Tab-separated table of C-alpha atoms and ligand atoms in Angstrom:
chain	number	residue	atom	x	y	z
M	1	MET	CA	-7.129	-0.535	50.597
M	2	THR	CA	-3.430	0.152	50.130
M	3	VAL	CA	-1.728	-0.291	46.826
M	4	GLU	CA	0.345	-3.139	48.300
M	5	SER	CA	-2.766	-5.151	49.165
M	6	VAL	CA	-3.969	-5.153	45.548
M	7	LYS	CA	-3.503	-8.579	43.969
M	8	PRO	CA	-1.433	-8.637	40.774
M	9	PRO	CA	-3.765	-7.930	37.863
M	10	THR	CA	-4.715	-11.017	35.898
M	11	SER	CA	-5.829	-9.362	32.663
M	12	ALA	CA	-5.793	-6.104	30.782
M	13	ALA	CA	-9.406	-5.610	31.871
M	14	ALA	CA	-8.515	-6.097	35.542
M	15	GLN	CA	-5.615	-3.700	35.128
M	16	ALA	CA	-7.838	-1.129	33.480
M	17	SER	CA	-10.384	-1.296	36.295
M	18	GLN	CA	-7.713	-0.165	38.755
M	19	LEU	CA	-6.820	2.968	36.837
M	20	ARG	CA	-7.994	6.520	37.554
M	21	GLU	CA	-11.045	7.986	35.928
M	22	PRO	CA	-10.211	10.990	33.725
M	23	PRO	CA	-11.223	14.386	35.166
M	24	LEU	CA	-14.511	15.909	34.052
M	25	ALA	CA	-13.949	18.909	31.771
M	26	GLY	CA	-15.123	22.163	33.362
M	27	GLY	CA	-18.272	24.008	32.385
M	28	ALA	CA	-20.813	21.140	32.344
M	29	VAL	CA	-24.379	22.278	33.018
M	30	PRO	CA	-27.223	20.104	34.366
M	31	LEU	CA	-28.941	17.878	31.777
M	32	LEU	CA	-27.067	19.093	28.714
M	33	GLY	CA	-23.570	18.698	30.164
M	34	HIS	CA	-21.083	20.140	27.654
M	35	GLY	CA	-23.448	19.611	24.711
M	36	LEU	CA	-24.453	23.224	24.223
M	37	LYS	CA	-20.857	24.471	24.342
M	38	LEU	CA	-19.803	21.817	21.861
M	39	VAL	CA	-22.592	22.668	19.444
M	40	ARG	CA	-22.197	26.453	19.794
M	41	ASP	CA	-18.463	26.699	19.196
M	42	PRO	CA	-16.941	23.257	18.713
M	43	LEU	CA	-13.497	24.495	17.657
M	44	ALA	CA	-13.010	26.754	20.670
M	45	PHE	CA	-14.457	24.100	22.975
M	46	MET	CA	-12.150	21.346	21.710
M	47	SER	CA	-9.145	23.707	21.758
M	48	ARG	CA	-9.562	24.491	25.464
M	49	LEU	CA	-9.895	20.915	26.696
M	50	ARG	CA	-6.167	20.361	27.289
M	51	GLU	CA	-6.393	22.873	30.179
M	52	HIS	CA	-8.459	20.238	32.000
M	53	GLY	CA	-6.196	17.228	31.404
M	54	ASP	CA	-4.567	14.900	28.865
M	55	VAL	CA	-7.735	12.798	28.808
M	56	VAL	CA	-10.996	14.371	29.971
M	57	ARG	CA	-14.558	13.268	30.353
M	58	LEU	CA	-17.297	15.152	28.548
M	59	LYS	CA	-20.987	14.895	29.328
M	60	LEU	CA	-23.172	15.076	26.263
M	61	GLY	CA	-26.637	14.857	27.729
M	62	PRO	CA	-26.695	11.550	29.638
M	63	LYS	CA	-23.735	10.167	27.716
M	64	THR	CA	-20.068	10.251	28.753
M	65	VAL	CA	-17.526	10.759	25.988
M	66	TYR	CA	-13.762	10.788	26.479
M	67	ALA	CA	-11.622	13.441	24.814
M	68	VAL	CA	-7.908	13.033	24.198
M	69	THR	CA	-5.982	16.296	24.140
M	70	THR	CA	-2.241	15.646	23.658
M	71	PRO	CA	-0.453	14.697	20.424
M	72	ALA	CA	1.181	11.638	22.016
M	73	LEU	CA	-2.155	10.251	23.185
M	74	THR	CA	-3.861	10.826	19.833
M	75	GLY	CA	-1.061	8.732	18.328
M	76	ALA	CA	-1.511	6.065	21.020
M	77	LEU	CA	-5.265	6.026	20.343
M	78	ALA	CA	-4.902	5.728	16.572
M	79	LEU	CA	-2.265	2.988	16.850
M	80	SER	CA	-3.888	0.855	19.556
M	81	PRO	CA	-5.885	-2.265	18.615
M	82	ASP	CA	-8.135	-1.553	21.639
M	83	PHE	CA	-10.060	1.043	19.624
M	84	LYS	CA	-12.027	0.713	16.422
M	85	ILE	CA	-13.817	3.022	14.020
M	86	ASP	CA	-17.230	3.708	15.471
M	87	GLY	CA	-19.170	6.320	17.347
M	88	PRO	CA	-21.734	8.927	16.347
M	89	LEU	CA	-19.754	10.317	13.406
M	90	TRP	CA	-19.365	6.902	11.792
M	91	GLU	CA	-22.863	5.696	12.612
M	92	SER	CA	-24.277	8.748	10.889
M	93	LEU	CA	-22.002	8.220	7.866
M	94	GLU	CA	-22.865	4.520	7.681
M	95	GLY	CA	-26.583	5.116	7.770
M	96	LEU	CA	-26.401	7.446	4.805
M	97	LEU	CA	-23.454	6.346	2.736
M	98	GLY	CA	-23.524	2.582	3.212
M	99	LYS	CA	-22.243	0.054	5.705
M	100	GLU	CA	-19.929	-1.940	3.485
M	101	GLY	CA	-17.267	0.583	2.463
M	102	VAL	CA	-13.676	0.769	3.692
M	103	ALA	CA	-14.153	3.936	5.761
M	104	THR	CA	-16.600	2.319	8.176
M	105	ALA	CA	-15.573	-1.372	8.126
M	106	ASN	CA	-13.525	-2.957	10.913
M	107	GLY	CA	-11.499	-6.155	11.372
M	108	PRO	CA	-10.771	-8.631	8.541
M	109	ARG	CA	-13.152	-6.943	6.090
M	110	HIS	CA	-11.370	-3.641	6.586
M	111	ARG	CA	-7.927	-5.226	6.091
M	112	ARG	CA	-9.093	-6.918	2.903
M	113	GLN	CA	-10.630	-3.710	1.551
M	114	ARG	CA	-7.480	-1.729	2.308
M	115	ARG	CA	-5.471	-4.316	0.379
M	116	THR	CA	-7.784	-3.824	-2.609
M	117	ILE	CA	-7.595	-0.030	-2.723
M	118	GLN	CA	-4.010	0.501	-1.561
M	119	PRO	CA	-2.223	-0.135	-4.903
M	120	ALA	CA	-4.078	2.797	-6.504
M	121	PHE	CA	-2.661	5.159	-3.850
M	122	ARG	CA	0.894	3.861	-3.491
M	123	LEU	CA	3.658	6.441	-3.904
M	124	ASP	CA	4.824	4.772	-7.111
M	125	ALA	CA	1.272	4.814	-8.560
M	126	ILE	CA	0.908	8.607	-8.253
M	127	PRO	CA	3.056	9.709	-11.249
M	128	ALA	CA	0.572	7.983	-13.580
M	129	TYR	CA	-2.027	10.536	-12.400
M	130	GLY	CA	0.368	13.411	-13.136
M	131	PRO	CA	-0.981	14.353	-16.601
M	132	ILE	CA	-4.584	14.502	-15.318
M	133	MET	CA	-3.592	16.552	-12.276
M	134	GLU	CA	-1.633	18.956	-14.518
M	135	GLU	CA	-4.531	19.297	-16.940
M	136	GLU	CA	-6.985	20.011	-14.147
M	137	ALA	CA	-4.684	22.444	-12.320
M	138	HIS	CA	-3.941	24.473	-15.466
M	139	GLY	CA	-7.577	24.098	-16.506
M	140	LEU	CA	-8.502	26.227	-13.504
M	141	THR	CA	-6.227	29.062	-14.516
M	142	THR	CA	-7.694	29.225	-18.026
M	143	ARG	CA	-11.261	28.824	-16.764
M	144	TRP	CA	-10.954	31.823	-14.487
M	145	ARG	CA	-11.269	35.193	-16.185
M	146	PRO	CA	-9.184	38.063	-14.835
M	147	GLY	CA	-11.314	40.397	-12.761
M	148	GLU	CA	-14.354	38.068	-12.672
M	149	THR	CA	-15.452	36.767	-9.297
M	150	ILE	CA	-14.625	33.130	-8.517
M	151	ASP	CA	-16.996	31.237	-6.256
M	152	CYS	CA	-14.295	29.232	-4.493
M	153	THR	CA	-16.687	26.678	-3.008
M	154	SER	CA	-18.026	25.383	-6.304
M	155	GLU	CA	-14.700	25.727	-8.136
M	156	SER	CA	-12.820	23.794	-5.451
M	157	PHE	CA	-15.429	21.051	-5.331
M	158	ARG	CA	-15.437	20.801	-9.072
M	159	VAL	CA	-11.704	20.313	-9.448
M	160	ALA	CA	-11.478	17.908	-6.479
M	161	VAL	CA	-14.267	15.693	-7.827
M	162	ARG	CA	-12.851	15.768	-11.335
M	163	ILE	CA	-9.362	14.768	-10.217
M	164	ALA	CA	-10.631	11.940	-7.973
M	165	ALA	CA	-13.040	10.631	-10.604
M	166	ARG	CA	-10.739	10.974	-13.608
M	167	CYS	CA	-7.698	9.482	-11.855
M	168	LEU	CA	-9.322	6.706	-9.857
M	169	LEU	CA	-12.405	5.836	-11.894
M	170	ARG	CA	-10.991	6.882	-15.273
M	171	GLY	CA	-14.212	8.583	-16.296
M	172	GLU	CA	-13.864	10.751	-19.395
M	173	TYR	CA	-17.471	11.778	-19.078
M	174	MET	CA	-16.999	13.633	-15.862
M	175	ASP	CA	-18.097	17.186	-16.564
M	176	GLU	CA	-21.850	16.778	-16.281
M	177	ARG	CA	-21.428	14.105	-13.615
M	178	ALA	CA	-18.880	16.167	-11.704
M	179	GLU	CA	-21.462	18.938	-11.511
M	180	ARG	CA	-24.113	16.530	-10.245
M	181	LEU	CA	-21.701	14.917	-7.815
M	182	CYS	CA	-20.670	18.313	-6.424
M	183	ASN	CA	-24.261	19.409	-5.917
M	184	ALA	CA	-25.259	16.121	-4.345
M	185	LEU	CA	-22.242	15.990	-2.054
M	186	ALA	CA	-22.629	19.582	-0.885
M	187	VAL	CA	-26.224	19.001	0.224
M	188	VAL	CA	-25.523	15.548	1.658
M	189	PHE	CA	-22.558	16.649	3.766
M	190	GLN	CA	-24.392	19.644	5.160
M	191	GLY	CA	-27.422	17.504	6.029
M	192	MET	CA	-25.284	14.799	7.585
M	193	TYR	CA	-23.549	17.276	9.850
M	194	ARG	CA	-26.901	18.663	10.977
M	195	ARG	CA	-28.200	15.148	11.697
M	196	MET	CA	-25.097	14.408	13.723
M	197	VAL	CA	-25.070	17.466	15.967
M	198	VAL	CA	-28.853	17.755	16.292
M	199	PRO	CA	-29.972	14.115	16.323
M	200	LEU	CA	-33.732	14.624	16.106
M	201	GLY	CA	-34.411	11.394	14.178
M	202	PRO	CA	-38.144	11.632	13.358
M	203	LEU	CA	-37.909	15.327	12.456
M	204	TYR	CA	-35.701	14.457	9.517
M	205	ARG	CA	-38.385	12.149	8.134
M	206	LEU	CA	-40.980	14.918	7.848
M	207	PRO	CA	-41.718	16.076	4.283
M	208	LEU	CA	-40.078	19.481	4.841
M	209	PRO	CA	-38.308	21.207	1.915
M	210	ALA	CA	-34.850	20.798	3.513
M	211	ASN	CA	-35.448	17.077	4.125
M	212	ARG	CA	-36.730	16.578	0.607
M	213	GLU	CA	-33.689	18.313	-0.835
M	214	PHE	CA	-31.422	16.149	1.315
M	215	ASN	CA	-33.164	12.925	0.262
M	216	ARG	CA	-33.021	13.919	-3.408
M	217	ALA	CA	-29.288	14.672	-3.172
M	218	LEU	CA	-28.575	11.407	-1.384
M	219	ALA	CA	-30.563	9.430	-3.966
M	220	ASP	CA	-28.715	11.176	-6.800
M	221	LEU	CA	-25.351	10.395	-5.216
M	222	HIS	CA	-26.196	6.682	-5.100
M	223	LEU	CA	-27.647	6.788	-8.612
M	224	LEU	CA	-24.503	8.415	-9.961
M	225	VAL	CA	-22.356	5.718	-8.453
M	226	ASP	CA	-24.592	3.024	-9.996
M	227	GLU	CA	-24.282	4.746	-13.373
M	228	ILE	CA	-20.477	4.888	-13.150
M	229	ILE	CA	-20.299	1.178	-12.298
M	230	ALA	CA	-22.829	0.139	-14.959
M	231	GLU	CA	-21.062	2.151	-17.631
M	232	ARG	CA	-17.708	0.580	-16.855
M	233	ARG	CA	-19.191	-2.893	-16.999
M	234	ALA	CA	-20.985	-2.157	-20.267
M	235	SER	CA	-17.735	-0.900	-21.810
M	236	GLY	CA	-16.151	-4.311	-21.253
M	237	GLN	CA	-12.883	-2.487	-20.471
M	238	LYS	CA	-10.630	-3.168	-17.516
M	239	PRO	CA	-8.135	-0.320	-17.295
M	240	ASP	CA	-5.584	-0.555	-14.500
M	241	ASP	CA	-7.452	1.647	-12.029
M	242	LEU	CA	-9.200	1.639	-8.698
M	243	LEU	CA	-12.632	0.911	-10.180
M	244	THR	CA	-11.309	-2.227	-11.895
M	245	ALA	CA	-9.658	-3.275	-8.603
M	246	LEU	CA	-12.990	-2.861	-6.828
M	247	LEU	CA	-14.978	-4.700	-9.499
M	248	GLU	CA	-12.536	-7.605	-9.489
M	249	ALA	CA	-12.048	-7.803	-5.706
M	250	LYS	CA	-12.578	-11.078	-3.891
M	251	ASP	CA	-13.830	-11.562	-0.358
M	252	GLU	CA	-12.138	-13.505	2.456
M	253	ASN	CA	-13.275	-16.804	0.869
M	254	GLY	CA	-12.006	-15.921	-2.579
M	255	ASP	CA	-15.531	-15.231	-3.913
M	256	PRO	CA	-16.364	-12.042	-5.853
M	257	ILE	CA	-17.572	-9.295	-3.519
M	258	GLY	CA	-21.264	-8.398	-3.633
M	259	GLU	CA	-22.880	-5.557	-5.584
M	260	GLN	CA	-23.668	-3.638	-2.414
M	261	GLU	CA	-20.062	-3.699	-1.301
M	262	ILE	CA	-18.819	-2.509	-4.693
M	263	HIS	CA	-21.301	0.349	-4.560
M	264	ASP	CA	-20.439	1.287	-0.979
M	265	GLN	CA	-16.733	1.154	-1.723
M	266	VAL	CA	-17.043	3.652	-4.581
M	267	VAL	CA	-19.109	5.924	-2.326
M	268	ALA	CA	-16.606	5.489	0.532
M	269	ILE	CA	-13.770	6.629	-1.686
M	270	LEU	CA	-15.433	9.403	-3.675
M	271	THR	CA	-17.139	11.139	-0.780
M	272	PRO	CA	-14.260	11.596	1.689
M	273	GLY	CA	-11.971	12.196	-1.260
M	274	SER	CA	-13.798	15.150	-2.728
M	275	GLU	CA	-15.025	16.952	0.391
M	276	THR	CA	-11.606	16.959	2.113
M	277	VAL	CA	-9.604	18.025	-0.924
M	278	ALA	CA	-12.180	20.658	-1.893
M	279	SER	CA	-12.135	22.198	1.587
M	280	THR	CA	-8.341	22.294	1.565
M	281	ILE	CA	-8.266	23.983	-1.860
M	282	MET	CA	-10.655	26.640	-0.514
M	283	TRP	CA	-8.250	27.312	2.370
M	284	LEU	CA	-5.301	27.446	0.000
M	285	LEU	CA	-7.086	30.084	-2.067
M	286	GLN	CA	-7.866	31.978	1.119
M	287	VAL	CA	-4.209	31.780	2.190
M	288	LEU	CA	-2.947	33.033	-1.188
M	289	ALA	CA	-5.275	36.035	-0.901
M	290	ALA	CA	-4.517	36.731	2.765
M	291	HIS	CA	-0.727	36.264	2.527
M	292	PRO	CA	0.425	37.793	-0.780
M	293	GLU	CA	4.049	37.624	0.409
M	294	HIS	CA	3.822	33.823	0.454
M	295	ALA	CA	1.936	33.767	-2.836
M	296	ASP	CA	4.851	35.769	-4.316
M	297	ARG	CA	7.375	33.339	-2.862
M	298	VAL	CA	5.462	30.414	-4.373
M	299	ARG	CA	5.539	32.076	-7.764
M	300	GLU	CA	9.273	32.847	-7.507
M	301	GLU	CA	9.988	29.286	-6.486
M	302	VAL	CA	7.936	27.821	-9.328
M	303	GLU	CA	9.583	30.091	-11.884
M	304	SER	CA	13.049	29.243	-10.610
M	305	VAL	CA	12.257	25.578	-11.241
M	306	THR	CA	10.281	25.844	-14.493
M	307	ASP	CA	11.979	28.799	-16.151
M	308	GLY	CA	8.637	30.072	-17.379
M	309	ARG	CA	7.055	26.865	-18.752
M	310	PRO	CA	3.815	25.634	-17.135
M	311	VAL	CA	4.507	23.823	-13.876
M	312	ALA	CA	4.484	20.030	-14.272
M	313	PHE	CA	3.808	17.143	-11.925
M	314	GLU	CA	7.523	16.226	-11.815
M	315	ASP	CA	8.355	19.728	-10.546
M	316	VAL	CA	6.296	19.319	-7.396
M	317	ARG	CA	8.915	17.549	-5.308
M	318	LYS	CA	11.312	20.461	-5.921
M	319	LEU	CA	8.797	23.057	-4.701
M	320	ARG	CA	9.699	23.176	-1.043
M	321	HIS	CA	8.069	26.464	-0.107
M	322	THR	CA	4.905	25.641	-2.060
M	323	ASN	CA	4.671	22.372	-0.227
M	324	ASN	CA	5.243	24.112	3.117
M	325	VAL	CA	2.425	26.560	2.311
M	326	VAL	CA	0.109	23.588	1.746
M	327	VAL	CA	1.182	21.892	4.993
M	328	GLU	CA	0.825	25.094	7.012
M	329	ALA	CA	-2.644	25.751	5.548
M	330	MET	CA	-3.595	22.206	6.557
M	331	ARG	CA	-2.165	22.710	10.041
M	332	LEU	CA	-4.328	25.741	10.771
M	333	ARG	CA	-7.418	24.557	8.891
M	334	PRO	CA	-7.408	20.753	8.786
M	335	ALA	CA	-10.274	19.542	6.632
M	336	VAL	CA	-10.836	16.670	9.063
M	337	TRP	CA	-11.140	18.523	12.349
M	338	ILE	CA	-12.692	15.833	14.531
M	339	LEU	CA	-12.232	12.070	14.759
M	340	THR	CA	-13.829	9.420	16.898
M	341	ARG	CA	-13.065	5.894	18.011
M	342	ARG	CA	-14.791	3.343	20.246
M	343	ALA	CA	-13.070	1.182	22.888
M	344	VAL	CA	-13.524	-2.516	22.079
M	345	THR	CA	-12.400	-3.591	25.551
M	346	ASP	CA	-11.733	-2.123	29.000
M	347	THR	CA	-8.473	-0.342	28.405
M	348	SER	CA	-6.388	2.699	29.280
M	349	LEU	CA	-5.030	5.873	27.756
M	350	GLY	CA	-2.395	8.027	29.440
M	351	GLY	CA	-2.900	6.125	32.707
M	352	TYR	CA	-6.668	6.691	32.705
M	353	ARG	CA	-9.343	4.054	32.582
M	354	ILE	CA	-11.429	3.808	29.422
M	355	PRO	CA	-14.335	1.357	29.684
M	356	ALA	CA	-15.318	-0.988	26.851
M	357	GLY	CA	-17.847	0.664	24.547
M	358	ALA	CA	-16.734	4.221	25.410
M	359	ASP	CA	-16.641	6.792	22.628
M	360	ILE	CA	-13.401	8.706	22.355
M	361	VAL	CA	-13.025	11.916	20.447
M	362	TYR	CA	-10.133	14.163	19.457
M	363	SER	CA	-9.641	17.168	17.296
M	364	PRO	CA	-6.746	17.472	14.816
M	365	TYR	CA	-7.672	21.183	14.730
M	366	ALA	CA	-6.995	21.565	18.465
M	367	ILE	CA	-3.859	19.407	18.340
M	368	GLN	CA	-2.412	21.311	15.382
M	369	ARG	CA	-2.981	24.717	16.986
M	370	ASP	CA	-1.774	23.803	20.434
M	371	PRO	CA	0.667	26.399	21.862
M	372	HIS	CA	2.475	23.556	23.698
M	373	SER	CA	3.488	22.179	20.300
M	374	TYR	CA	3.898	25.300	18.167
M	375	PRO	CA	5.515	28.670	18.972
M	376	ASP	CA	3.286	31.499	17.658
M	377	HIS	CA	0.706	28.793	17.208
M	378	LEU	CA	-1.849	30.915	15.378
M	379	GLU	CA	0.629	32.509	12.956
M	380	PHE	CA	0.588	31.357	9.350
M	381	ASP	CA	4.279	30.516	9.061
M	382	PRO	CA	5.155	27.985	6.317
M	383	ASP	CA	8.841	28.213	7.272
M	384	ARG	CA	8.113	26.307	10.459
M	385	TRP	CA	8.218	23.259	8.162
M	386	LEU	CA	11.844	23.859	7.135
M	387	PRO	CA	13.748	20.763	8.327
M	388	GLU	CA	15.747	22.616	10.999
M	389	ARG	CA	12.534	23.855	12.626
M	390	ALA	CA	10.197	20.965	11.830
M	391	LYS	CA	12.321	18.614	13.940
M	392	ASP	CA	11.035	20.405	17.069
M	393	VAL	CA	7.383	19.639	16.311
M	394	PRO	CA	6.235	16.889	18.710
M	395	LYS	CA	5.345	13.507	17.249
M	396	TYR	CA	1.692	13.304	16.130
M	397	ALA	CA	1.250	17.097	16.494
M	398	MET	CA	0.762	17.264	12.716
M	399	SER	CA	-1.153	14.266	11.413
M	400	PRO	CA	-3.867	15.652	9.130
M	401	PHE	CA	-4.141	12.252	7.433
M	402	SER	CA	-4.103	10.381	10.772
M	403	VAL	CA	-1.805	7.425	11.548
M	404	GLY	CA	-2.173	3.685	12.054
M	405	ASN	CA	-4.389	1.248	10.205
M	406	ARG	CA	-7.047	3.915	9.437
M	407	LYS	CA	-4.570	6.425	8.046
M	408	CYS	CA	-5.884	8.082	4.917
M	409	PRO	CA	-4.756	5.992	1.940
M	410	SER	CA	-4.676	9.139	-0.143
M	411	ASP	CA	-1.966	11.220	1.556
M	412	HIS	CA	0.468	11.193	-1.418
M	413	PHE	CA	-2.350	11.534	-3.953
M	414	SER	CA	-3.781	14.524	-2.067
M	415	MET	CA	-0.492	16.296	-1.380
M	416	ALA	CA	0.571	15.999	-5.026
M	417	GLN	CA	-2.586	17.593	-6.364
M	418	LEU	CA	-2.744	20.281	-3.677
M	419	SER	CA	0.849	21.397	-4.304
M	420	LEU	CA	0.391	21.317	-8.072
M	421	ILE	CA	-2.818	23.362	-7.930
M	422	THR	CA	-1.225	25.902	-5.570
M	423	ALA	CA	1.807	26.224	-7.832
M	424	ALA	CA	-0.276	26.603	-11.008
M	425	ILE	CA	-2.713	29.199	-9.715
M	426	ALA	CA	-0.207	31.288	-7.727
M	427	THR	CA	2.042	31.546	-10.783
M	428	LYS	CA	-0.712	32.963	-12.919
M	429	TYR	CA	-2.737	35.091	-10.497
M	430	ARG	CA	-2.808	37.159	-7.345
M	431	PHE	CA	-6.114	36.870	-5.495
M	432	GLU	CA	-8.212	39.483	-3.746
M	433	GLN	CA	-11.349	38.956	-1.700
M	434	VAL	CA	-14.350	40.823	-3.087
M	435	ALA	CA	-17.398	42.374	-1.413
M	436	GLY	CA	-19.712	39.692	-0.058
M	437	SER	CA	-16.876	37.243	0.563
M	438	ASP	CA	-16.744	35.727	4.036
M	439	ASP	CA	-13.674	33.701	4.950
M	440	ALA	CA	-14.776	32.913	8.507
M	441	THR	CA	-14.543	29.205	9.353
M	442	ARG	CA	-17.682	27.198	8.712
M	443	VAL	CA	-17.839	24.045	10.789
M	444	GLY	CA	-19.403	21.021	9.152
M	445	ILE	CA	-18.168	17.494	8.572
M	446	THR	CA	-15.100	19.336	7.308
M	447	LEU	CA	-13.891	22.900	7.928
M	448	ARG	CA	-14.154	25.370	5.109
M	449	PRO	CA	-14.635	29.100	4.575
M	450	GLN	CA	-18.231	30.321	4.878
M	451	ARG	CA	-18.331	31.755	1.374
M	452	LEU	CA	-15.061	32.634	-0.242
M	453	LEU	CA	-15.335	34.902	-3.284
M	454	LEU	CA	-12.102	35.963	-4.954
M	455	LYS	CA	-11.030	38.095	-7.858
M	456	PRO	CA	-8.048	36.720	-9.799
M	457	VAL	CA	-5.628	39.459	-10.851
M	458	PRO	CA	-3.151	38.422	-13.573
M	459	ARG	CA	0.494	38.707	-12.588
V	1	HEM	C1	-6.739	16.970	2.101
V	1	HEM	C2	-7.176	15.771	1.803
V	1	HEM	C3	-7.511	14.693	2.788
V	1	HEM	C4	-7.454	14.677	4.153
V	1	HEM	C5	-7.014	15.792	5.087
V	1	HEM	C6	-7.898	13.360	4.573
V	1	HEM	C7	-7.955	12.952	5.896
V	1	HEM	C8	-8.295	11.686	6.284
V	1	HEM	C9	-8.225	11.202	7.640
V	1	HEM	C10	-7.792	12.039	8.837
V	1	HEM	C11	-8.618	9.907	7.646
V	1	HEM	C12	-8.631	8.966	8.837
V	1	HEM	C13	-9.911	8.940	9.571
V	1	HEM	C14	-9.733	8.295	10.905
V	1	HEM	O1	-8.620	8.116	11.407
V	1	HEM	O2	-10.747	7.987	11.531
V	1	HEM	C15	-8.970	9.564	6.282
V	1	HEM	C16	-9.435	8.325	5.873
V	1	HEM	C17	-9.773	8.034	4.584
V	1	HEM	N1	-9.584	8.820	3.464
V	1	HEM	FE1	-8.803	10.658	3.457
V	1	HEM	N2	-8.230	12.629	3.466
V	1	HEM	C18	-7.997	13.393	2.356
V	1	HEM	C19	-8.200	13.009	1.044
V	1	HEM	C20	-8.693	11.814	0.630
V	1	HEM	C21	-8.893	11.410	-0.750
V	1	HEM	C22	-8.562	12.295	-1.954
V	1	HEM	C23	-9.414	10.156	-0.737
V	1	HEM	C24	-9.816	9.277	-1.889
V	1	HEM	C25	-9.817	9.622	-3.142
V	1	HEM	C26	-9.528	9.751	0.643
V	1	HEM	C27	-10.030	8.543	1.065
V	1	HEM	C28	-10.038	8.128	2.376
V	1	HEM	C29	-10.528	6.825	2.781
V	1	HEM	C30	-11.082	5.730	1.868
V	1	HEM	C31	-10.370	6.765	4.178
V	1	HEM	C32	-10.731	5.598	5.080
V	1	HEM	C33	-9.523	4.760	5.351
V	1	HEM	C34	-9.754	3.619	6.332
V	1	HEM	O3	-10.613	3.711	7.180
V	1	HEM	O4	-9.018	2.631	6.234
V	1	HEM	N3	-9.080	10.774	1.440
V	1	HEM	N4	-8.749	10.657	5.472
């Protein structure tokens, strides 16, 4: 059949059915397809996919998954209404963390929930969190003793949970709870990742020690959230914060939202909030230790702005190099390294056919390290974010918070705390890795160092 003989398409679906099928990525083996490669070294696997095409098909066992490999197409995917949040990553999160929170909802419920949480994250709401962020950032520098080893995993988790909980849920009681939350989240996230990449359903129900530990941690996470909600209600107070907004929220019919949704919303905000920020703080500590020349520049910049007083929230917007260090750390080690969507209709991406129901995957890690987008792509070079150079970075080649209607609501909130923490700790200390430290990348739901142990050396 020639192209001329094709009747004009009557619908998007008909149009989509006439498109090409994306090429199959190389290296598939019988039965397992690309599964083994993906499980063995997911970062390297995802980073090589662009060699095979802009959109490629992957075989994961019997299932076909589509991978998008160019910045422009990741933007098109995130912005198109033909795709929704779904797929193995989200199903696994939903099953464990709840089905009614903003991170996994779609359609009108999602829009309503975003409207409820958005005011707490707006740019003009962030300065109100400044004093807490300052206290927590400087709290780290006084907590750490010169010469003593810092376990960066627990310290980063601790400060991330405390900032999220104190700013958004206004809990003054957070120390003991922060500890519990950190422990619960660490076990839950590790277990969730395992359940996602090795989906052996019934095996995870056996009374094995690892399963019992996982179930205990998950139960404690939900219990903690119930306690936080119950305590706020018992206090009779309604401070102007995210928890009040959630407790007072109304559904599409104007009725109060149900208990389950309130619970799931708190979980859906606390869990992505602490794991992502904690992982990024770990990488910032690693960067300060590995690149003392940039740590020195951060300190010089901070001192030129503060003239020796402790760095304050208002200083952050003047700290250009500090901010560029944070952005560059996030480029090379994005906490969220993989994202998935599901096609809601027969559709297309980059001229390729994507059938309804297909799972689509892409990796911000691969996109942000792509040599097509970045000269010296593996170099840690914060100056690439100076305006005269940043203008050459292709659109969507640096979107660690994603774009479109699922964009992270917390981009300003996160960047403010990350820059402030970096400024505060680099002004007070140099960092050195100690024996037993391992800064190799550990792949889980987020990326973080295997086990980063640092010695703070006073400046
Ligand atoms: C370095 C820090 C962070 C990074 C890199 C990050 C990254 C992301 C990304 C990439 C998404 C979009 C997921 C997708 O497109 O499928 C997302 C969504 C989300 N993030 Fe963040 N995040 C960070 C911090 C936080 C914090 C601190 C909070 C809350 C306190 C938070 C709450 C959320 C929520 C609720 C969503 C779901 C939004 C929706 O589906 O409408 N994140 N985040």
